[in-house]
mmCIF file of C-alpha atoms in Angstrom:
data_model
loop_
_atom_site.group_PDB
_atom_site.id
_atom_site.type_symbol
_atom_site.label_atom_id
_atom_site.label_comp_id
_atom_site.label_asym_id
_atom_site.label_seq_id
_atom_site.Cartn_x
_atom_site.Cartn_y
_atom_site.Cartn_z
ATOM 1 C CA UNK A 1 60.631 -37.760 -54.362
ATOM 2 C CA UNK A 2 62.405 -35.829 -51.545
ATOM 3 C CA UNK A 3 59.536 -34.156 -49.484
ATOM 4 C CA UNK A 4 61.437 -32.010 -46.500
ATOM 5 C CA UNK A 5 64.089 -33.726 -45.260
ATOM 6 C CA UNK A 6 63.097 -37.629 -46.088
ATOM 7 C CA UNK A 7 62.520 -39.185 -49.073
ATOM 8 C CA UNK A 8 60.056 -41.879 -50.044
ATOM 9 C CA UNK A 9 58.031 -44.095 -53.181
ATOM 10 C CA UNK A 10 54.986 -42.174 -54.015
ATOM 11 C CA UNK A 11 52.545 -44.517 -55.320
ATOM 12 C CA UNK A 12 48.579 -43.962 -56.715
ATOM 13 C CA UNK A 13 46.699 -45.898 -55.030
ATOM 14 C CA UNK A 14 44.997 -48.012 -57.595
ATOM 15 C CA UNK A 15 48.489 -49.105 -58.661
ATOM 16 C CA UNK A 16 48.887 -50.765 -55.539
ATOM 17 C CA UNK A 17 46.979 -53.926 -54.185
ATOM 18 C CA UNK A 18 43.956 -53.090 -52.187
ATOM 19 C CA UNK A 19 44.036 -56.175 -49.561
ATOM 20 C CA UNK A 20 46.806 -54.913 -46.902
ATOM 21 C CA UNK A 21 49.161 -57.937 -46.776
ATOM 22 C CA UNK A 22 49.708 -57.830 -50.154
ATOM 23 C CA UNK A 23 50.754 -54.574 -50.681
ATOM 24 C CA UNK A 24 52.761 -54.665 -47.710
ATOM 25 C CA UNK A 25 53.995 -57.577 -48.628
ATOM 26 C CA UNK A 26 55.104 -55.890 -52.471
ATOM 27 C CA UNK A 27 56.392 -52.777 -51.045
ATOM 28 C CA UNK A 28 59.247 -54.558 -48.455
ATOM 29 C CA UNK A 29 60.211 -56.304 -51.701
ATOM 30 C CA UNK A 30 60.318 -52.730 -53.339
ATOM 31 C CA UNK A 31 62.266 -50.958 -50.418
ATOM 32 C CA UNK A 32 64.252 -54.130 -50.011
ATOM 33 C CA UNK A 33 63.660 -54.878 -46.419
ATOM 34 C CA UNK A 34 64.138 -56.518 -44.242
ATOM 35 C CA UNK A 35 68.399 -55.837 -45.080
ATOM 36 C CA UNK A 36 69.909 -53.014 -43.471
ATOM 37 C CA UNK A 37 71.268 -51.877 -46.729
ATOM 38 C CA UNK A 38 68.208 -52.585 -48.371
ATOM 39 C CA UNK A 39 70.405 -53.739 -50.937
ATOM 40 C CA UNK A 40 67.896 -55.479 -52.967
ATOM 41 C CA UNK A 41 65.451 -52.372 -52.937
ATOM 42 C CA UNK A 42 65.353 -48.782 -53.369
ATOM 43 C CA UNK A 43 65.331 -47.880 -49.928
ATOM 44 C CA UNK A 44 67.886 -45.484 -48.601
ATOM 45 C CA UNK A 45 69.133 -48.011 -45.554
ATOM 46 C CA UNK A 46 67.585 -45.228 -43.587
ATOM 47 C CA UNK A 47 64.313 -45.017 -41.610
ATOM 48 C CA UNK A 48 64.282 -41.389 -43.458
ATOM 49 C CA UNK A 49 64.691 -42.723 -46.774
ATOM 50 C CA UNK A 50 62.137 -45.677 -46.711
ATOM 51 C CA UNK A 51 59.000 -44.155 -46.942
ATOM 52 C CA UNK A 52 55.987 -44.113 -48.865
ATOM 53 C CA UNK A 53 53.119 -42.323 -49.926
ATOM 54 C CA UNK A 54 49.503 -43.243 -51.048
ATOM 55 C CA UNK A 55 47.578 -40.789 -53.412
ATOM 56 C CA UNK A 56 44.051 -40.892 -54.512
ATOM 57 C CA UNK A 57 41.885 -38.117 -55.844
ATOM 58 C CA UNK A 58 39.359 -38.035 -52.817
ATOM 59 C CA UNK A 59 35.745 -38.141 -52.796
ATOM 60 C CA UNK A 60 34.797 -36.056 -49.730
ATOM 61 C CA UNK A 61 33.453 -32.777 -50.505
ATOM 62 C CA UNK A 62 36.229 -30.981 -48.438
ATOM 63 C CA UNK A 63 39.587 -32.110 -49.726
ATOM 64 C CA UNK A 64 41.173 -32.164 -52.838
ATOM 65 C CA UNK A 65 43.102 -35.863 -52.752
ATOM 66 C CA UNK A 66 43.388 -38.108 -49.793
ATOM 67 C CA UNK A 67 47.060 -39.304 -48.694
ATOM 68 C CA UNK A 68 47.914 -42.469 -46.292
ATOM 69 C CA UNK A 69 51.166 -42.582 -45.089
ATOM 70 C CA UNK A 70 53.440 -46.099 -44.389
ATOM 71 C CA UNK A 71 56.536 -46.231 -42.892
ATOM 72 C CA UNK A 72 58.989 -49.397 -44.023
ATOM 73 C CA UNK A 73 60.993 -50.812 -41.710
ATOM 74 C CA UNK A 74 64.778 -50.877 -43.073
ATOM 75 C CA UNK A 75 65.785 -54.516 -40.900
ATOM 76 C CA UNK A 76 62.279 -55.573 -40.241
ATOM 77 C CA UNK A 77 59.934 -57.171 -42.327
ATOM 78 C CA UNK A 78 57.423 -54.058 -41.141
ATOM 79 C CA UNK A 79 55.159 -51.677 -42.556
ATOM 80 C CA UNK A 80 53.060 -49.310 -40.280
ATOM 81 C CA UNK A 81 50.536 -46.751 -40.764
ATOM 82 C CA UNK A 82 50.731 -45.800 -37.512
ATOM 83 C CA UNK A 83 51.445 -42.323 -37.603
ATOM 84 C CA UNK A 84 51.788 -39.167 -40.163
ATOM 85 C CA UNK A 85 54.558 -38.048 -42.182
ATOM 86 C CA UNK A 86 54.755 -33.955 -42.623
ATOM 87 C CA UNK A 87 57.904 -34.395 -44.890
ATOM 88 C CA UNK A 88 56.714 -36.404 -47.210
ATOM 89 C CA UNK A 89 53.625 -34.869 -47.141
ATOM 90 C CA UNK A 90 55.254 -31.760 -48.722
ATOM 91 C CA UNK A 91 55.526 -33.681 -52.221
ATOM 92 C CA UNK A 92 51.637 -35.203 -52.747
ATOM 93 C CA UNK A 93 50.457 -31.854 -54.202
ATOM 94 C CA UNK A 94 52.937 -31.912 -56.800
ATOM 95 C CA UNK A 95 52.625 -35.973 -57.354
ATOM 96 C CA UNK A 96 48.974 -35.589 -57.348
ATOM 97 C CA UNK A 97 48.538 -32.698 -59.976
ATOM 98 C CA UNK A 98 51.197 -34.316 -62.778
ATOM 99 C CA UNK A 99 49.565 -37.269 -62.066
ATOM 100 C CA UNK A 100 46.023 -35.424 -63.154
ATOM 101 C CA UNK A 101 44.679 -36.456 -59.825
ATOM 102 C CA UNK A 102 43.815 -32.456 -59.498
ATOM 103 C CA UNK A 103 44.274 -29.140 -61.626
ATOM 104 C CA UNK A 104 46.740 -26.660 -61.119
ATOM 105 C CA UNK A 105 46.168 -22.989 -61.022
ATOM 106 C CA UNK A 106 48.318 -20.050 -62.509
ATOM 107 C CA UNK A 107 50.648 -19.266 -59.699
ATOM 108 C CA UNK A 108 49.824 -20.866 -56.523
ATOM 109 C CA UNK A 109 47.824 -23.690 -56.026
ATOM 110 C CA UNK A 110 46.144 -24.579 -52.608
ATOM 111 C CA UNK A 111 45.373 -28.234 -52.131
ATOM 112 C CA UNK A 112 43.172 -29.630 -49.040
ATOM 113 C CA UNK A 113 45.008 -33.130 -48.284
ATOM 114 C CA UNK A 114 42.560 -35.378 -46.145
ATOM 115 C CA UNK A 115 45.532 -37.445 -43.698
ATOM 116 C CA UNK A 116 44.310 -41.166 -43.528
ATOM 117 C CA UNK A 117 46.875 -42.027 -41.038
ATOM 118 C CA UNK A 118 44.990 -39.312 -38.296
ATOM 119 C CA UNK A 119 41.782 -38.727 -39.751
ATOM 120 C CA UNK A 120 42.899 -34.818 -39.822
ATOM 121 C CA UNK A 121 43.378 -32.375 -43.109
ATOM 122 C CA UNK A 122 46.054 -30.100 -43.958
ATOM 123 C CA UNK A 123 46.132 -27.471 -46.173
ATOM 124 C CA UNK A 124 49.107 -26.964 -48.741
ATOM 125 C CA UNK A 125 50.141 -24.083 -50.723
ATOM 126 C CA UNK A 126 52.310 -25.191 -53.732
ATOM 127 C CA UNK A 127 54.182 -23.101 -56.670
ATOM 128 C CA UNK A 128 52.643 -23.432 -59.726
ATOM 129 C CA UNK A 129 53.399 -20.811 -62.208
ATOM 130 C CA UNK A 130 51.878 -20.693 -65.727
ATOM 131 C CA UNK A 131 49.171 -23.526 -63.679
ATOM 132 C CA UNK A 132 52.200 -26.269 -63.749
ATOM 133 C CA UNK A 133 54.443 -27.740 -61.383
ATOM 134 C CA UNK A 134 57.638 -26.231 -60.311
ATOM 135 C CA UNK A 135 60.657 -27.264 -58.222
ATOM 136 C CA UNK A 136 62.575 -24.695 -59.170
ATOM 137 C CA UNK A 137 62.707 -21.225 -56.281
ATOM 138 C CA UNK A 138 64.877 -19.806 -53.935
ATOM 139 C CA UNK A 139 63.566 -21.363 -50.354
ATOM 140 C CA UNK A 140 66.210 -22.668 -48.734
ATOM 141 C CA UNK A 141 65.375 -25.478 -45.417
ATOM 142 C CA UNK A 142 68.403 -26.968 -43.321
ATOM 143 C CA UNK A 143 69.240 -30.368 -43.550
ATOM 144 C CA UNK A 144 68.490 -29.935 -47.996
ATOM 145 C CA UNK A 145 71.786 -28.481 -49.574
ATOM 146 C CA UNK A 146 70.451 -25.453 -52.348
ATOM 147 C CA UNK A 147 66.952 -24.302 -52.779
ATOM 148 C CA UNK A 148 63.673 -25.189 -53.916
ATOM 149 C CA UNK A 149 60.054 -23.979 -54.397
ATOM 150 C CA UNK A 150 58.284 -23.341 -51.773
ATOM 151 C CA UNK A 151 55.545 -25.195 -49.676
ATOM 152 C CA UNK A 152 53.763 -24.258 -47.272
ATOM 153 C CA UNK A 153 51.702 -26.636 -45.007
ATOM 154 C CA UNK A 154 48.927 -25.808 -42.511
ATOM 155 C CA UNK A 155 47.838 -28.058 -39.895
ATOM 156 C CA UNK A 156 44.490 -26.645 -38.761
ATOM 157 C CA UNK A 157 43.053 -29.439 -36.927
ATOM 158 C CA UNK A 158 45.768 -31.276 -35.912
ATOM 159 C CA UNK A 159 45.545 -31.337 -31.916
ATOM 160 C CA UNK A 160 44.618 -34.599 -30.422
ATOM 161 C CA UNK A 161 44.905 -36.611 -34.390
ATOM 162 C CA UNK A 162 46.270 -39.576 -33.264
ATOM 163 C CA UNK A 163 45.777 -39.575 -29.643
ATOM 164 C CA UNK A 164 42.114 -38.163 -29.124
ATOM 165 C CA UNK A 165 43.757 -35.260 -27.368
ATOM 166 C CA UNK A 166 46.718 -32.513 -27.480
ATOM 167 C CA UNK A 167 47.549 -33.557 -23.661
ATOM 168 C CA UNK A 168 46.468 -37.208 -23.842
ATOM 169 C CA UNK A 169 47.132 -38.112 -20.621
ATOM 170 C CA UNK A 170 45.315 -35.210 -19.563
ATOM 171 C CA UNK A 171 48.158 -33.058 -17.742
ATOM 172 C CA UNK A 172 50.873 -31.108 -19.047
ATOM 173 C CA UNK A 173 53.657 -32.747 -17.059
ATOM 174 C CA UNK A 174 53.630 -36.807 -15.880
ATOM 175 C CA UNK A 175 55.995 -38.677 -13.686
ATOM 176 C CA UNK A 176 57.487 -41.648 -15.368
ATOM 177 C CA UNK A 177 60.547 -43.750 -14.236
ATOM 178 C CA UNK A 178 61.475 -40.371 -11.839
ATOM 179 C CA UNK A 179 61.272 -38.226 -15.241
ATOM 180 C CA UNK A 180 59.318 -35.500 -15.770
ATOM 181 C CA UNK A 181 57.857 -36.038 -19.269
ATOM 182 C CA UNK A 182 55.204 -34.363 -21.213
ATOM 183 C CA UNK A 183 52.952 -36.225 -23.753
ATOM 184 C CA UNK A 184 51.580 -34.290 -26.531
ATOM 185 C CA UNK A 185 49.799 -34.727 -29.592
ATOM 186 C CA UNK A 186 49.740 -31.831 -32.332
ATOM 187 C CA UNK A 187 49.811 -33.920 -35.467
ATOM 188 C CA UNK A 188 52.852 -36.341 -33.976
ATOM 189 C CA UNK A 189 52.387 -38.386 -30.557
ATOM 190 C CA UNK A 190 55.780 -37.406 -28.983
ATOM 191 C CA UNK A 191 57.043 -37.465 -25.212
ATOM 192 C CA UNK A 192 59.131 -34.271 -24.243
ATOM 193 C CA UNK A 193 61.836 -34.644 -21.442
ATOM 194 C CA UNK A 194 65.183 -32.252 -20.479
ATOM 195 C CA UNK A 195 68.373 -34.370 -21.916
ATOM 196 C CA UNK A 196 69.949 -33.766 -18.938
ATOM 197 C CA UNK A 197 67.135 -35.608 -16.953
ATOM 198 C CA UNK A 198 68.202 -38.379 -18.951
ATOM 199 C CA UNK A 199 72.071 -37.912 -18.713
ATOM 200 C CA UNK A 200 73.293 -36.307 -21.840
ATOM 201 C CA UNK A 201 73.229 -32.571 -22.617
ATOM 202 C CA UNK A 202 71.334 -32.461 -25.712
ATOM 203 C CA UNK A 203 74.028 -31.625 -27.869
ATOM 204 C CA UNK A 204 75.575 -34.720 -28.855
ATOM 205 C CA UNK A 205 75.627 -35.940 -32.371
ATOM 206 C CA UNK A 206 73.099 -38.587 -33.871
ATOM 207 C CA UNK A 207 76.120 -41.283 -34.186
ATOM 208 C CA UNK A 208 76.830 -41.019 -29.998
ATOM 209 C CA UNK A 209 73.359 -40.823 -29.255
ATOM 210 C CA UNK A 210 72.928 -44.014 -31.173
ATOM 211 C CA UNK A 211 75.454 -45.758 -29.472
ATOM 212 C CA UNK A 212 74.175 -44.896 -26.514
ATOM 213 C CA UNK A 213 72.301 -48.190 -25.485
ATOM 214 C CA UNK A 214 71.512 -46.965 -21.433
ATOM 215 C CA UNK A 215 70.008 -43.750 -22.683
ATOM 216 C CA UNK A 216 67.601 -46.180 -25.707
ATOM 217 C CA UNK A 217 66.951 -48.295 -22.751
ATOM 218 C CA UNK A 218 65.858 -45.195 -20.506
ATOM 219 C CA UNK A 219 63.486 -43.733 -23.621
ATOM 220 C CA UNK A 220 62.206 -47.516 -24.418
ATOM 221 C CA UNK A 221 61.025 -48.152 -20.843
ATOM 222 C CA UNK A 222 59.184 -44.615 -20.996
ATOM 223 C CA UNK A 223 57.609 -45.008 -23.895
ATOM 224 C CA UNK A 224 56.468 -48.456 -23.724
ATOM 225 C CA UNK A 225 54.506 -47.058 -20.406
ATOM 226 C CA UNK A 226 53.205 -43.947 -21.344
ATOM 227 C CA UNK A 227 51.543 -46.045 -24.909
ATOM 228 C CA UNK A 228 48.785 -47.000 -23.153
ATOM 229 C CA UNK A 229 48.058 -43.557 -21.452
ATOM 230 C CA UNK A 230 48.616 -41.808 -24.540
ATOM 231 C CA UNK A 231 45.486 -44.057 -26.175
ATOM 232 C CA UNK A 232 48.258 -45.437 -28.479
ATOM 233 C CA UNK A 233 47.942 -49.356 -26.987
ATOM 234 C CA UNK A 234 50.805 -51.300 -26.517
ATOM 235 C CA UNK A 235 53.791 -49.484 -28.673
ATOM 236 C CA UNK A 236 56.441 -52.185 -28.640
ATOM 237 C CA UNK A 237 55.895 -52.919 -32.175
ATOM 238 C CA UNK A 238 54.712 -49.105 -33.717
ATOM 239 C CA UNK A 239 56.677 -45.856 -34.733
ATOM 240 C CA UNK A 240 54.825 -44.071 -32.315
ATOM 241 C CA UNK A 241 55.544 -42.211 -29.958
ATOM 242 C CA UNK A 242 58.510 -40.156 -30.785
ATOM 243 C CA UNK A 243 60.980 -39.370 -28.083
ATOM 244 C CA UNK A 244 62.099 -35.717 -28.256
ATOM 245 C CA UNK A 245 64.706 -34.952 -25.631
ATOM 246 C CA UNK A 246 65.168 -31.151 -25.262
ATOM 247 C CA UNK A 247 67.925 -28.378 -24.147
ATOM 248 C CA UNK A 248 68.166 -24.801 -24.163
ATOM 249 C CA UNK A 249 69.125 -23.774 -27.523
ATOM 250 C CA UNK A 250 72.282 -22.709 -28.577
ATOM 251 C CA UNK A 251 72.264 -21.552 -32.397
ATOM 252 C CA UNK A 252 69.449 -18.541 -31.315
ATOM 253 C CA UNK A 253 66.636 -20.587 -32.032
ATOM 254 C CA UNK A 254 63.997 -21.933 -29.553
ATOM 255 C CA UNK A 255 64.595 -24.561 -28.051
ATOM 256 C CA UNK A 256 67.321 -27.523 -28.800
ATOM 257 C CA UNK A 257 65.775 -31.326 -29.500
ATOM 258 C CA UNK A 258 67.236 -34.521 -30.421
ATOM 259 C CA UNK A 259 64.458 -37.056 -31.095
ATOM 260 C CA UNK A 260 64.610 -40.564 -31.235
ATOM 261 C CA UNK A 261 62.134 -42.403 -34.194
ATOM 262 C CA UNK A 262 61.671 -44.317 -32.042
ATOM 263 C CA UNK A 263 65.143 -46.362 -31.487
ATOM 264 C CA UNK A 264 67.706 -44.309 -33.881
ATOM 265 C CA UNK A 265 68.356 -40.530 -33.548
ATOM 266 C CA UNK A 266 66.554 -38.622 -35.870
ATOM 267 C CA UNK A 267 69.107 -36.757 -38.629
ATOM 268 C CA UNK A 268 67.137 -33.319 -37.618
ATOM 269 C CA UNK A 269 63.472 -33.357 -36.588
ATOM 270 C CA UNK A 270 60.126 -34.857 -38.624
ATOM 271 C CA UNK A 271 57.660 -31.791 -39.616
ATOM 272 C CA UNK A 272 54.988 -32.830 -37.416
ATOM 273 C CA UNK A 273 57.271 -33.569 -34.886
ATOM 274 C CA UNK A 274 58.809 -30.470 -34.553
ATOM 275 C CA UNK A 275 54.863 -28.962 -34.747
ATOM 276 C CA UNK A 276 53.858 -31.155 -31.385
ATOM 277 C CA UNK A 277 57.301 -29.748 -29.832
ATOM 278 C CA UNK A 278 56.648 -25.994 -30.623
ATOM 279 C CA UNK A 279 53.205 -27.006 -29.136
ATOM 280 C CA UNK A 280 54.838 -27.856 -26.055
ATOM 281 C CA UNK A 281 56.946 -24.713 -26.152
ATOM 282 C CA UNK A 282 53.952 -22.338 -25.824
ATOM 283 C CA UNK A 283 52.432 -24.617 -22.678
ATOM 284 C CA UNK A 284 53.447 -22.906 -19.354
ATOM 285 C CA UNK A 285 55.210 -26.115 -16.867
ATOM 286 C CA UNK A 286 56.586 -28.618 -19.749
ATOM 287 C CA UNK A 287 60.304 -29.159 -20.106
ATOM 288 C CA UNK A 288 60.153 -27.605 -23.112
ATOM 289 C CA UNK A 289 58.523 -24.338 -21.817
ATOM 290 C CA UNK A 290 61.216 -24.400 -18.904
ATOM 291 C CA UNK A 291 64.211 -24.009 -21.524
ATOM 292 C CA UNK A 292 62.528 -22.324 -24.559
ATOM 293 C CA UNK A 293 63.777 -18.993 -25.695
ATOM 294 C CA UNK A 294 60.609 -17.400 -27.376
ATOM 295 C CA UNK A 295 60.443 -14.438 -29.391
ATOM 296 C CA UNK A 296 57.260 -11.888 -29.338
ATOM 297 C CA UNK A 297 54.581 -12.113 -30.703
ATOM 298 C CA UNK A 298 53.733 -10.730 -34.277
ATOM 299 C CA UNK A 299 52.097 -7.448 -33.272
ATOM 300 C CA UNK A 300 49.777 -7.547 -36.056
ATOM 301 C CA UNK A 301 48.613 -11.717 -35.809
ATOM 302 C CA UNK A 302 49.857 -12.420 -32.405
ATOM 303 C CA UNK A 303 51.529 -15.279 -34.697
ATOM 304 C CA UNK A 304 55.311 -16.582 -32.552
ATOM 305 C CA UNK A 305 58.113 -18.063 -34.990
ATOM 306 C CA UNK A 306 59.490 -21.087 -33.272
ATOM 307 C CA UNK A 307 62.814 -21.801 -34.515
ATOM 308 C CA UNK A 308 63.323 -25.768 -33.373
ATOM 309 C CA UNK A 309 67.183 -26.630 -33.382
ATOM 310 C CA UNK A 310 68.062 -30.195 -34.432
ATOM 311 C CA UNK A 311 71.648 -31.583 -35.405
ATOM 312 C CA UNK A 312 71.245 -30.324 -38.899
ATOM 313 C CA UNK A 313 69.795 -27.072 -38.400
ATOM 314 C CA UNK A 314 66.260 -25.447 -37.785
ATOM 315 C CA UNK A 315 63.159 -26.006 -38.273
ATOM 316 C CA UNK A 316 60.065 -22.989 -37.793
ATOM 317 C CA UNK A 317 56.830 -23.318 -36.911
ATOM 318 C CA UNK A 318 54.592 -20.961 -36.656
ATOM 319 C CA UNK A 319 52.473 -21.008 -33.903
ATOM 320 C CA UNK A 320 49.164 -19.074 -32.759
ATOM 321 C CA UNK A 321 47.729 -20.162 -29.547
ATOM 322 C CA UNK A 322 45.577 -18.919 -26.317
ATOM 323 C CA UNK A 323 44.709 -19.821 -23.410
ATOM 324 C CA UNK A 324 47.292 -21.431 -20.841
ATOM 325 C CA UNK A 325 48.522 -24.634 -19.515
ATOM 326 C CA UNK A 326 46.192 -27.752 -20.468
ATOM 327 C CA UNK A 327 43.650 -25.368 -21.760
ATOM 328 C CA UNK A 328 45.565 -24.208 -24.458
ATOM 329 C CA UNK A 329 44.207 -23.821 -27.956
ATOM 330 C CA UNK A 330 46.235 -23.824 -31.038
ATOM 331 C CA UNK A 331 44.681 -21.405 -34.152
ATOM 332 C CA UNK A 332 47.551 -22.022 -36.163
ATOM 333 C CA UNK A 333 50.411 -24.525 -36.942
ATOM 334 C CA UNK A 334 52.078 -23.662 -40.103
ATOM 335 C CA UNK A 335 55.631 -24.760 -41.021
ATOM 336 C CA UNK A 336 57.622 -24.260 -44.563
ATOM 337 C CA UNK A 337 59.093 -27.112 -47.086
ATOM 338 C CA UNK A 338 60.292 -27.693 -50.040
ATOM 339 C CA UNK A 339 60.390 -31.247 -52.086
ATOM 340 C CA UNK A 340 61.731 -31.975 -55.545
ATOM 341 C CA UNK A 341 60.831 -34.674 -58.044
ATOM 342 C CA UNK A 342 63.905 -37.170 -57.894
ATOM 343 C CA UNK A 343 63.302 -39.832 -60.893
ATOM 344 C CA UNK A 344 59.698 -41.738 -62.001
ATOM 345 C CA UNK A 345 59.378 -44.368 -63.874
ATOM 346 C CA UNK A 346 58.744 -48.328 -63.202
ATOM 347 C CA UNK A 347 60.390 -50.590 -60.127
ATOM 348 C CA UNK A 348 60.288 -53.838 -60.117
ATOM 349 C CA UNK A 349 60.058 -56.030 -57.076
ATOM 350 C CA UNK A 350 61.778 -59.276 -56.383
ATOM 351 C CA UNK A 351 60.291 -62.411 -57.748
ATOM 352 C CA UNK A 352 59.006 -63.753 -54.668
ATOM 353 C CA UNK A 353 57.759 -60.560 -53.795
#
């Protein structure tokens, strides 16, 4: 399925084995990593197109199905759980209910989705006219050429998911390597800095950044310190944190980001990414407050759209928070997607998979 702007193997979870090497073990043969092509696999030779979900119908009393999130490594024999995936998260819904996991209702359907990777739960609002499954409307998100039913996705307890806090280090702004940086947690750990603190502008395309080895050396050496601080342990060999370096936008959104995943240049911006960077847009004293161009409040919510720029496009969150500086407190988090049923069906792993 594409969910957002990845796209990834959604699996049930009883189709999988249950002891973790082995299933790791069957879905690198699956993907076809460790290759950069992932020629023997069905990944997309793309850190955004080798993903995978886990659905189960869930048995706590609050959610509806319970999703765990892995991450395959395209030229590494490498699967981590180690952080969320909003993106793909905008398909399990739909997987879950034409897999019976759950039952539809006529129109919309709301489904509670309990995160394994963070121990948090989001709430989804799918399209489901006549109680079934549809791909088919007229939402439109950059980076995804037409349009596509809408889904909405609501992060209500998101703050501090992976990291035990939003500000895990427990101030808005730290000093690392002479850079100010902020570390933040709203469903993504990422670390915020101005581009220009790092020597680029912000606007370069994903190709230079990626061949930009002094810059991935500056962002490695940061975020191999601030791991530890951010209760994340030693990151050398985890997803986590992203690296989001930030400018003032320039196509009349909010603020513009290019994030590193952690070593390549993201294509545009992950969904719970871009929620932890919005966060950090609304916090008086980070580097993204400094350059962010916000827009008033909704009179009638106090709601603020928070148009992130990335190279593709934009992505909105919308954001309801009070109280200032590392007392903040987010209320709301809610950004839009769209996914779409590519092809399902059997794969079949390598023999000595």
């Amino acid at each position: 399925m594409r969910g957002g702007t990845s796209k990834g193997a959604y699996f049930l979870k009883d189709d999988l084995p249950s002891e973790t090497t082995a299933r790791d073990a069957l879905l690198l043969s699956i993907m076809g990593s460790p290759d950069e092509r992932q020629i023997d696999g069905i990944g997309g030779a793309d850190p955004l197109c080798s993903k995978v979900a886990i659905v189960s119908r869930s048995q706590r009393a609050d959610v509806d199905i319970e999703y765990l999130f892995l991450q395959v490594f395209v030229d590494k024999a490498v699967v981590t759980d180690a952080q969320n995936c909003g993106n793909i998260l905008s398909g399990v819904g739909q997987f879950a209910i034409e897999q019976k996991l759950i039952n539809a209702t006529p129109g919309q359907s709301k489904v509670a989705v309990y995160l394994q990777n963070s121990d948090q739960i989001a709430e989804l609002t799918l399209s489901t006219p006549d109680a079934r499954v549809t791909y088919v409307g007229d939402t439109a998100i950059d980076g995804v050429p037409g349009t596509s039913a809408r889904v909405l996705q609501n992060f209500p307890d998101a703050a501090g998911s992976s990291c035990g806090a939003l500000l895990p280090t427990g101030s808005t702004v730290d000093i690392v390597d002479g850079i100010r940086v902020t570390c933040i947690d709203n469903g993504m750990p990422v670390v915020i800095l101005k581009a220009s603190d790092a020597g680029i502008t912000g606007y370069e395309s994903r190709e230079v950044l990626d061949a930009n080895e002094k810059l991935k050396a500056t962002l490695e050496s940061i975020r191999l310190q601030v791991g530890p601080a951010m209760n994340l342990g030693d990151v050398s060999e985890k997803s986590v944190p992203k690296m989001t370096l930030v400018a003032p936008p320039k196509q009349g959104g909010a603020i513009t980001t290019r994030t590193f995943i952690p070593h390549r240049c993201h294509a545009s911006i992950g969904v719970l990414g871009a929620v932890s960077v919005a966060t950090a847009c609304m916090i008086e004293g980070t580097p993204a407050a400094e350059f962010s161009n916000l827009p008033a409040p909704d009179t009638n919510t106090g709601d603020v759209l928070v148009e992130v720029e990335h190279p593709i496009g934009q992505t909105g969150v919308l954001m309801n928070t009070d109280g200032t500086g590392a007392a903040i407190n987010v209320n709301k988090a809610a950004i839009v997607r769209t996914a779409r049923k590519l092809f399902s069906g059997r794969v079949f792993p390598s023999v000595n998979g």
